[in-house]
Coordinates of C-alpha atoms in Angstrom, one line a residue:
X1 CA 0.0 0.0 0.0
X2 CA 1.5 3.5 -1.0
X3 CA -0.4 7.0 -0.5
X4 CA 0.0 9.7 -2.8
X5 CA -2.2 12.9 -3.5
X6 CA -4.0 11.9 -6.6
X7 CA -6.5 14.2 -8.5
X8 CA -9.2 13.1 -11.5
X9 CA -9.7 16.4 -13.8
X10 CA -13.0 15.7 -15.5
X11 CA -15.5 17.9 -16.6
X12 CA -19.4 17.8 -17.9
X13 CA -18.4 17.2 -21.6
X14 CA -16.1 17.5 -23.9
X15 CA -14.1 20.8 -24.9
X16 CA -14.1 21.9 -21.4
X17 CA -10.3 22.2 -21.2
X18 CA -9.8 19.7 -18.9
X19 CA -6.4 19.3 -20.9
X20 CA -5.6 23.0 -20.5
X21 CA -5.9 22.2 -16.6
X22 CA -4.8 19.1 -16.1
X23 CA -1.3 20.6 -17.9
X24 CA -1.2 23.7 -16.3
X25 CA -1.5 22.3 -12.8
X26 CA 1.1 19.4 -13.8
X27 CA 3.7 22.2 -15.1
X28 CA 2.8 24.3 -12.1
X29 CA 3.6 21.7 -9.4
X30 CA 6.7 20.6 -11.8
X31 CA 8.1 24.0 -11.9
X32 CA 7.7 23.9 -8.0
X33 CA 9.7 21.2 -7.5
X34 CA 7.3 18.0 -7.1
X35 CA 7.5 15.2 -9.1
X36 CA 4.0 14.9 -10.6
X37 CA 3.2 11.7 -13.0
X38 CA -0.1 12.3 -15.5
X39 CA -2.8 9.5 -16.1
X40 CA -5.0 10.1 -19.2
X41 CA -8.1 8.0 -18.5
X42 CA -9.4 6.0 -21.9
X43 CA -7.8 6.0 -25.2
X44 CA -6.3 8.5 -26.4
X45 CA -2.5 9.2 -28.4
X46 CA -2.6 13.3 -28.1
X47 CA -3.5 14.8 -25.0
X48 CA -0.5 12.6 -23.3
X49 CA 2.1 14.6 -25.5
X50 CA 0.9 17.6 -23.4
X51 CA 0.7 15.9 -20.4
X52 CA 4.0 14.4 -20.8
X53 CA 5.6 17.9 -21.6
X54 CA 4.2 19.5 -18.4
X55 CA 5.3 17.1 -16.1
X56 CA 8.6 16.0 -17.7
X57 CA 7.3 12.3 -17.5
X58 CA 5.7 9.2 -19.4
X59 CA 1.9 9.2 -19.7
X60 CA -0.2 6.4 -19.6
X61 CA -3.4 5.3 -20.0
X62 CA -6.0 3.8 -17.7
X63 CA -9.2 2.3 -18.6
X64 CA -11.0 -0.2 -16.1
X65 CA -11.6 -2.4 -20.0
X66 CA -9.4 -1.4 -22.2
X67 CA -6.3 -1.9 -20.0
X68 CA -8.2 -3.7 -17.3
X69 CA -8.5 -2.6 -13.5
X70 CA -5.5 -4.2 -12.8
X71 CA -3.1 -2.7 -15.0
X72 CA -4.7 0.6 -13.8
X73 CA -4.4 -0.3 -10.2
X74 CA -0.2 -1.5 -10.6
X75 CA 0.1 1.6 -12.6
X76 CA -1.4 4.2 -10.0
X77 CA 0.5 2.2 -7.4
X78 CA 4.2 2.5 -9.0
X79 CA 3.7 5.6 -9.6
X80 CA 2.6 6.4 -6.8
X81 CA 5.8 4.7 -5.3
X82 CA 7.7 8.0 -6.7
X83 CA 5.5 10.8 -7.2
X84 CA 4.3 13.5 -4.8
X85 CA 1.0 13.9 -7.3
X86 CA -0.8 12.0 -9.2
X87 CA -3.1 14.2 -11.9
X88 CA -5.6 11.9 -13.9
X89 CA -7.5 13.7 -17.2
X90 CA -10.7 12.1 -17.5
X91 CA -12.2 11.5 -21.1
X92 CA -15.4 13.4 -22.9
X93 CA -17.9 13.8 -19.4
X94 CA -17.5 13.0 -16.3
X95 CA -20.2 10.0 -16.9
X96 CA -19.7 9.3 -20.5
X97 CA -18.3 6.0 -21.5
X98 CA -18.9 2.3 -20.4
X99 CA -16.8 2.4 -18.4
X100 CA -16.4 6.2 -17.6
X101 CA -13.8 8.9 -15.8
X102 CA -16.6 8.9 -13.0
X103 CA -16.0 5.0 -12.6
X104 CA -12.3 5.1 -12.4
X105 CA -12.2 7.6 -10.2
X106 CA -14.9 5.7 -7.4
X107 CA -12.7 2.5 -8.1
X108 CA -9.8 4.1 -6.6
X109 CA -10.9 6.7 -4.3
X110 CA -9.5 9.7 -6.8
X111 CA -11.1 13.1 -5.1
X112 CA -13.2 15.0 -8.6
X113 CA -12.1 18.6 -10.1
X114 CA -14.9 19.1 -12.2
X115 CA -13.7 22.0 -14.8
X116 CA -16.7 23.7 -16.1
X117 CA -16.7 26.2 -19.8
X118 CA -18.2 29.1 -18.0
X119 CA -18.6 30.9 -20.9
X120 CA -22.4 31.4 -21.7
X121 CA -23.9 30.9 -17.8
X122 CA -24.3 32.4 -14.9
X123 CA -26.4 30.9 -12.1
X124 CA -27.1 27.8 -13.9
X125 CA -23.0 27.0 -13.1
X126 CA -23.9 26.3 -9.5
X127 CA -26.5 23.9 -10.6
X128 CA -24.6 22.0 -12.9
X129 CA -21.6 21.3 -10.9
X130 CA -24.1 20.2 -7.9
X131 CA -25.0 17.9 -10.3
X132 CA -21.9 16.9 -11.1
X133 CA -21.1 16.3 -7.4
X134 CA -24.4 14.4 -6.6
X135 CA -25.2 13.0 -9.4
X136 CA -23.8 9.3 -8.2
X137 CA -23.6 8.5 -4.3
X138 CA -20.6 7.7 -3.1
X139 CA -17.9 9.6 -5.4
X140 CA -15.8 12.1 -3.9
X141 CA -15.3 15.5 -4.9
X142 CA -12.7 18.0 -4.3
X143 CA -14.6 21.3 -6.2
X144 CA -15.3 23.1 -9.4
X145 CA -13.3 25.3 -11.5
X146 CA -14.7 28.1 -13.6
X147 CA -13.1 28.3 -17.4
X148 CA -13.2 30.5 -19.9
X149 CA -14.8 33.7 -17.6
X150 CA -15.4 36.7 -19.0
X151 CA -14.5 38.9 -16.2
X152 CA -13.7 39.1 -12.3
X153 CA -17.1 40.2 -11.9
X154 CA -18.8 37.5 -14.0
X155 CA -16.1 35.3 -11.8
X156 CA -17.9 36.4 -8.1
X157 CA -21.5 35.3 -9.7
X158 CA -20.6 32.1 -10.5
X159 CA -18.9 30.9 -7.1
X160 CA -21.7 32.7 -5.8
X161 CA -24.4 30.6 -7.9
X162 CA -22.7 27.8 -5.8
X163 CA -24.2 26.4 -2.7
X164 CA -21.3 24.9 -1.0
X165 CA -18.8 27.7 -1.2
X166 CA -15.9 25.4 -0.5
X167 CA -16.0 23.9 -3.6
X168 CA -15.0 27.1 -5.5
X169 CA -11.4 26.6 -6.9
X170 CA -11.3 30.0 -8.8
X171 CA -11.8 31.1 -12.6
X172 CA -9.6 31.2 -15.5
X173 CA -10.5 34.1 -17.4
X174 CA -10.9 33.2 -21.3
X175 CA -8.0 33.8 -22.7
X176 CA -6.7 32.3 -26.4
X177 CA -3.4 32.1 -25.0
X178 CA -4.7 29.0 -22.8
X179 CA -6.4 27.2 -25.8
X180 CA -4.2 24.6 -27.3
X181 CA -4.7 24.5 -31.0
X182 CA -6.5 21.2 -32.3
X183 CA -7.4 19.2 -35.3
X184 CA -10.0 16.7 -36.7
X185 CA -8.3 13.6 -34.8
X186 CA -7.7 16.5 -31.7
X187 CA -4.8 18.4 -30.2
X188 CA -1.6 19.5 -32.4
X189 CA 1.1 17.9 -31.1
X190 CA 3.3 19.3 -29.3
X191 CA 6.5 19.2 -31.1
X192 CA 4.6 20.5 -33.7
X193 CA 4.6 24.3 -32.3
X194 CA 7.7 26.2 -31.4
X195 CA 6.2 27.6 -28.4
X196 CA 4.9 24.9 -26.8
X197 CA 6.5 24.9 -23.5
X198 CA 5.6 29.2 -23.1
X199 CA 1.9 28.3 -23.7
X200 CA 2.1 25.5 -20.7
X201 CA 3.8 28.4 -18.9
X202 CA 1.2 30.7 -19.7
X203 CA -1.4 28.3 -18.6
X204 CA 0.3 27.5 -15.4
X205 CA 1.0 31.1 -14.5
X206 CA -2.8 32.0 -14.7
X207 CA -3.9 29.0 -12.7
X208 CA -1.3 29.8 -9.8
X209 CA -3.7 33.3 -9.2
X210 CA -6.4 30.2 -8.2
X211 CA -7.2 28.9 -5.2
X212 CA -6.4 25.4 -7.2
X213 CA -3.4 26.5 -8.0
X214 CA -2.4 27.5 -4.3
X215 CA -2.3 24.7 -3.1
X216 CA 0.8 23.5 -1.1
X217 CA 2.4 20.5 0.0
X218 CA 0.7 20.6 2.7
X219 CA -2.6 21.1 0.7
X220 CA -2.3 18.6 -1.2
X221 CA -2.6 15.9 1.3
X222 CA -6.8 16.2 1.2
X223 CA -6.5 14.4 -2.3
X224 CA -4.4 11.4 -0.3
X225 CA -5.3 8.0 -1.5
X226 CA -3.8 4.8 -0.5
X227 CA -2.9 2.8 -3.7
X228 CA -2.6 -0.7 -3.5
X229 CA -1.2 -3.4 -6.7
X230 CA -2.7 -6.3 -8.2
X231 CA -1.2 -9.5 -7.7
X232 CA -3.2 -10.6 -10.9
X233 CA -1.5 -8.5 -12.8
X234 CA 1.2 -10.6 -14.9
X235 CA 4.4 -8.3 -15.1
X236 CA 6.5 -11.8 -16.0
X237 CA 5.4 -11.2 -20.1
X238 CA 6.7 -13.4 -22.2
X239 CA 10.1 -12.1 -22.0
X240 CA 11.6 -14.3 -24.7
X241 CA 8.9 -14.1 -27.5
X242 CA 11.1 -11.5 -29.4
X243 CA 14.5 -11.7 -28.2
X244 CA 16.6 -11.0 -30.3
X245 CA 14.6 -9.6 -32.7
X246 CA 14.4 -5.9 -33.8
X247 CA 11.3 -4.2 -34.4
X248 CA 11.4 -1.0 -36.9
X249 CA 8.8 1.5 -35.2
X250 CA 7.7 4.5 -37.8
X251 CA 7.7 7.8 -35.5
X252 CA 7.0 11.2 -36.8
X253 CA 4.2 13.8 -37.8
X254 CA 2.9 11.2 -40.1
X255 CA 3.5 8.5 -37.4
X256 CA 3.0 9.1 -34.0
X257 CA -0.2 7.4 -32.4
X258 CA 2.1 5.4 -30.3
X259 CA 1.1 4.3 -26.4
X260 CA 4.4 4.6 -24.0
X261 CA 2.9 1.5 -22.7
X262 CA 3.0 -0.6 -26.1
X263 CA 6.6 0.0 -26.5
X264 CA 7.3 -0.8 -23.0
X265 CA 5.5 -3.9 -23.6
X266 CA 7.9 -5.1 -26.8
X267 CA 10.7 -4.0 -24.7
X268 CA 9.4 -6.3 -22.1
X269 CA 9.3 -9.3 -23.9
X270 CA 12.9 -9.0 -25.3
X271 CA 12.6 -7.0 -28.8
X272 CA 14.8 -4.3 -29.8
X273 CA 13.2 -0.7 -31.2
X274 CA 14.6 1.0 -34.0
X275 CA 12.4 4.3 -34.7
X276 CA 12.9 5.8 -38.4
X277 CA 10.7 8.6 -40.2
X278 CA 9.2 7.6 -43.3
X279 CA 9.3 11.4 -44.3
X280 CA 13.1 11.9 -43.9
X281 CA 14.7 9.1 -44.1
X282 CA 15.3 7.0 -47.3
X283 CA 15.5 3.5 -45.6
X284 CA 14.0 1.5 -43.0
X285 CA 16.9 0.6 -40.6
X286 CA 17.9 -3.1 -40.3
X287 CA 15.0 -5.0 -38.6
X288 CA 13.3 -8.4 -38.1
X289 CA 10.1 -6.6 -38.2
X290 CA 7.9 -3.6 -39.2
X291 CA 5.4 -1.5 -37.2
X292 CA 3.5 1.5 -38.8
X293 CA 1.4 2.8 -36.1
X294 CA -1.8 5.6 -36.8
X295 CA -0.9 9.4 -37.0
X296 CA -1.6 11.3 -40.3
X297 CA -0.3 10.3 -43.6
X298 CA -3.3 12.4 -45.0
X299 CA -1.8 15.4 -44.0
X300 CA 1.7 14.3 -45.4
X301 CA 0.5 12.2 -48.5
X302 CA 3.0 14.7 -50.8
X303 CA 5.9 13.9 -49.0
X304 CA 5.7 10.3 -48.5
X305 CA 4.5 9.6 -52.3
X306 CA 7.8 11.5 -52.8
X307 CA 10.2 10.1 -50.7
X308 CA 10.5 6.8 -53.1
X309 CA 13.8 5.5 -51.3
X310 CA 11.9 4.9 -48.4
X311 CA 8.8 3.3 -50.8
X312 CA 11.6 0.8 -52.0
X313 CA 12.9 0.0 -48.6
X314 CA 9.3 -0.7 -47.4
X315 CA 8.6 -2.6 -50.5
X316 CA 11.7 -5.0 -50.0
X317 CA 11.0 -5.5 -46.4
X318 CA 7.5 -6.6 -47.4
X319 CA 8.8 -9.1 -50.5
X320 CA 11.2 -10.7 -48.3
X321 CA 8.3 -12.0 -46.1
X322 CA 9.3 -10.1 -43.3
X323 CA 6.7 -9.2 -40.7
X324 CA 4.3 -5.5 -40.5
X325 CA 1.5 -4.4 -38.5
X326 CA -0.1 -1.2 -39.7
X327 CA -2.9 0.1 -37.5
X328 CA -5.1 3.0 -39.0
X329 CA -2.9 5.7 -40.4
X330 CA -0.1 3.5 -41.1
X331 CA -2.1 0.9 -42.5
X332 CA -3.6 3.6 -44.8
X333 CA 0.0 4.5 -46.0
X334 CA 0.3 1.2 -47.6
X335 CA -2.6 1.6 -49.8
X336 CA -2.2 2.4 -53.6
X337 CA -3.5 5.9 -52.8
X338 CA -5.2 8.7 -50.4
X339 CA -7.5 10.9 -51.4
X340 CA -8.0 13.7 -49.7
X341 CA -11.2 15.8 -49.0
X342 CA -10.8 17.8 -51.7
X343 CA -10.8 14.6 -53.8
X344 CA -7.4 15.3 -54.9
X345 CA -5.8 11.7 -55.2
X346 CA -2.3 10.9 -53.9
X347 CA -0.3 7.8 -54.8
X348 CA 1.2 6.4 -51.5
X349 CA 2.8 3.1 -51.1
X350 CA 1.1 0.3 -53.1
X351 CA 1.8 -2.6 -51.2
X352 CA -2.1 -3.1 -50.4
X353 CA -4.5 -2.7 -53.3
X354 CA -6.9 0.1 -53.1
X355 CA -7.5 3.1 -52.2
X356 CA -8.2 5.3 -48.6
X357 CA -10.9 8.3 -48.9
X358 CA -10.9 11.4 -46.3
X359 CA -13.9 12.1 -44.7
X360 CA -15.6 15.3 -43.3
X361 CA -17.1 13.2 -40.3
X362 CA -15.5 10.4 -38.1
X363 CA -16.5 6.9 -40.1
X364 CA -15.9 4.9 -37.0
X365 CA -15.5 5.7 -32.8
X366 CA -15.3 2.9 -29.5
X367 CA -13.9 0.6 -28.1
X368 CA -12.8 -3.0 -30.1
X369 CA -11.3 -6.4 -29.3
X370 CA -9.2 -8.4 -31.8
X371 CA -9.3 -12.5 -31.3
X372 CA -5.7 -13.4 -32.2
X373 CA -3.5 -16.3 -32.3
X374 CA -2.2 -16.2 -28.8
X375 CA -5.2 -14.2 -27.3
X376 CA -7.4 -10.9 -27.7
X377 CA -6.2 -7.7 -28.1
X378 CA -8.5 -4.8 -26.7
X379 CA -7.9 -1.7 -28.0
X380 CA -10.1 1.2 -29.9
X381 CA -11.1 2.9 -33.4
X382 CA -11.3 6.3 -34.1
X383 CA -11.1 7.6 -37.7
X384 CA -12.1 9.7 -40.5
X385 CA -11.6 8.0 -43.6
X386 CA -13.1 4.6 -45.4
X387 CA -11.2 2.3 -47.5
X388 CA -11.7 0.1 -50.6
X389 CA -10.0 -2.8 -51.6
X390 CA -10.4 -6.2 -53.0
X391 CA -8.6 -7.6 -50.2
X392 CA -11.0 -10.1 -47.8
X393 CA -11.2 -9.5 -44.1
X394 CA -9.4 -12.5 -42.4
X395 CA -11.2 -11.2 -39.2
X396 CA -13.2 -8.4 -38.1
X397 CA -13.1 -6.7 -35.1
X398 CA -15.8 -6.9 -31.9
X399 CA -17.6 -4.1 -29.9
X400 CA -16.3 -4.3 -25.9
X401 CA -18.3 -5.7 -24.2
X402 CA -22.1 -3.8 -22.9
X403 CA -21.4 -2.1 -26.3
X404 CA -22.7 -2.4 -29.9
X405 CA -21.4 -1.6 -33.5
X406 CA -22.6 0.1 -36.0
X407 CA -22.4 -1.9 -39.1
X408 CA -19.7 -4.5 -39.3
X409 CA -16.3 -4.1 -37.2
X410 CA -13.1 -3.2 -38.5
X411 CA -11.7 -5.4 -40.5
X412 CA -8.2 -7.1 -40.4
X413 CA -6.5 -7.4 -43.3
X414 CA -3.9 -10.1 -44.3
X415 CA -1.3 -9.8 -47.0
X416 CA 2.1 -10.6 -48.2
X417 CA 4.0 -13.5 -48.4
X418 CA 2.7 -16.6 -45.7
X419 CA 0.6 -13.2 -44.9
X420 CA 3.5 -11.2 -43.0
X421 CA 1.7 -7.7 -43.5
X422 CA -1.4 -7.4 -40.9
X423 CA -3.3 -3.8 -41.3
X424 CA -6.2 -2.3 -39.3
X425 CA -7.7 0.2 -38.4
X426 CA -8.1 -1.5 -35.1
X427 CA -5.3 0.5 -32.8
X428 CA -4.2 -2.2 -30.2
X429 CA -3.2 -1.9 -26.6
X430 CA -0.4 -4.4 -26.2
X431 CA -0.8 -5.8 -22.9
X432 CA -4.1 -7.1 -23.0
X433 CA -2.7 -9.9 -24.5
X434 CA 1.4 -9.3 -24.8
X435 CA 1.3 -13.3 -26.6
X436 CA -0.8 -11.8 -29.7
X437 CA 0.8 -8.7 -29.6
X438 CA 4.5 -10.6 -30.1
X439 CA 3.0 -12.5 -32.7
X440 CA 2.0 -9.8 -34.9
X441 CA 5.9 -9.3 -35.5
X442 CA 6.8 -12.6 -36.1
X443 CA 7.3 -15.0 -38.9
X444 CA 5.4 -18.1 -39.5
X445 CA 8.3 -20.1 -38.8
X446 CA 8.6 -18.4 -35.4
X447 CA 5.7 -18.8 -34.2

């Protein structure tokens, strides 16, 4: 058992800024000293390169299904082994979801800031974060914070519209310097902007004039919760499924929906990561195997159609039998084309016949499973383009369990030679089943 403040930022829907927060008060307490670690609950490959950059640490996810309530529990508990605060960024409302931020946090005892877009109310703000505090019996709550206020007068009506004024943890006044720029798929990356680190500053500045962002050591120690592990939990992977063997990982702007977790899990079971950019460099480095995880090769078609040294090296790798698994954006790479919204078409890699269209509107949004050989993978979809091809499906995907699909589920598709290229849209959390994930990156023979 180890006890460490922990805090659950969650909010009544989405586009809240419960990232803003959750950042600013993690680069806050950083910049003070504390060594904070960052939780983002449910899927998600963006907001942790925010999170990660504010407290200077690795962010991963928790979900009580998709990584199971004992990975969450072993992962709040070594964490909380080192840190002096624990911040956790829920996912769309503080309900939403089967299972949902509201869950996780009664599970383990995680006190709620409820961040509210203040924006357009006035006394209904009191009544909505009531609700948010009594809606379910039994979850604790640590107060409300006011976002995007127009003024300090606009400010004193909304903690007065409050009936307990304790749970008043200030305003942040609305500001576009505390709005971090997004896209369809959500928030520019980090690395992406050159100011990245002065607009966590700026955040964390204005939330330090906040009785939330006053808060001392001392403070702190109302949010304490006692975190225990789970023995079920199997740390001893198969640690010699892929010794010896070294996986090629894509990682750049067209490449980067990659979980810290996955590649802690390959590392764990004895494999060797080379990371490469398939938009600079002109080869994939010397590997056993190939993985081309989602990011957006839509929004860099131009450049990977015209890097053909790298199209060649893929090519070979593929011809020589050699393992790849392509989830979402990098399975959409290896399609004969993209074609954009403007339905512009854009030759990209041709080692899978057909063709990927951009839509307007997300074509597809939840929570999957995978049956493998060696086990199921759990794991998520969430894109925004459709694909055509005369491959088969050697497998489709299944809705998590309490949930349903609309239409059919994503569909696995097999290619290559003895079928060494696997592509999905299907985006995989490894250690639901680490077995099937160290198969996907070997050969037949190895198996």
């Amino acid at each position: 058992m180890v006890c460490c403040p922990a805090i659950l930022i969650a909010a009544p829907a989405s586009g809240q800024g419960k990232t803003t927060v959750a950042c600013a008060l993690a680069r806050l307490h950083a910049r003070q000293g504390r060594r904070v670690r960052v939780f983002k609950c449910g899927p998600d490959f963006l907001d942790p390169y925010w999170l990660a950059l504010a407290s200077g640490a690795p962010v991963h996810q928790l979900d009580l299904w998709m990584t199971g309530e004992a990975d969450c529990a072993q992962r709040l508990h070594d964490a909380a082994q080192d840190a002096d605060l624990i911040i956790v960024e829920g996912v769309m409302g503080l309900f939403d979801g089967q299972p949902s931020a509201a869950d996780l946090a009664q599970r383990f005892g995680l006190k709620v800031v409820a961040v509210i877009d203040a924006s357009a109310m006035a006394g209904t703000f009191g009544a909505l974060a009531w609700g948010l505090q009594h809606y379910r019996e039994g979850l604790r709550f640590a107060g409300v914070l006011a976002n995007r206020v127009a003024s300090p007068g606009h400010a004193v009506m909304l903690e007065d519209g409050l009936r307990d004024p304790a749970q008043w943890l200030g305003a942040l006044m609305r500001n576009e310097a505390l709005t971090l720029p997004e896209r369809h798929l959500g928030l520019v990356m980090d690395h992406e902007l050159d100011d990245a680190m002065q607009r966590l500053d700026v955040a964390a500045d204005a939330l330090a004039d906040t009785p939330l962002g006053q808060m001392n050591s001392h403070d702190l120690q109302a949010w304490a919760v006692d975190f225990q592990g789970s023995d079920s939990v199997t740390r001893d992977f198969p640690s010699a499924a892929l010794q010896g063997r070294t996986i090629a990982v894509a990682r750049d702007a067209a490449f980067c929906f990659l979980y810290a977790a996955n590649l802690d899990c390959l590392q764990a079971m004895g494999a060797e990561l080379a990371y490469f950019s398939p938009l600079a460099d002109d080869s994939l480095p010397d590997c056993d195997a190939l993985w081309l995880p989602g990011g957006y090769p839509e929004l860099h078609a131009q450049t990977l159609a015209a890097n053909a040294p790298m199209k060649n090296s893929i090519v070979t790798h593929v011809q020589a039998g050699k393992p790849v698994w392509a989830e979402c954006g990098g399975m959409m790479a290896l399609f004969d084309e993209i074609i954009d919204t403007n339905g512009s078409s854009h030759p990209v890699w041709g080692v899978l016949p057909g063709s990927v269209t951009m839509q307007n509107r997300l074509a597809a949004l939840g929570p999957q499973q995978l049956d493998m050989p060696g086990g199921t993978l759990r794991g998520h979809t969430f894109h925004y383009s459709t694909c055509a091809t005369s491959l088969p499906a050697a497998s489709r995907t299944q809705a998590a369990p309490g949930r349903s699909l609309r239409g059919e589920g994503e569909a696995l598709y097999v290619s290559g030679s003895k079928g060494s290229v696997k592509a999905s849209y299907f985006h995989a959390w490894f250690a639901s089943s680490p077995a099937a994930a160290a198969r996907l990156f070997l050969k037949d023979d190895h198996d």
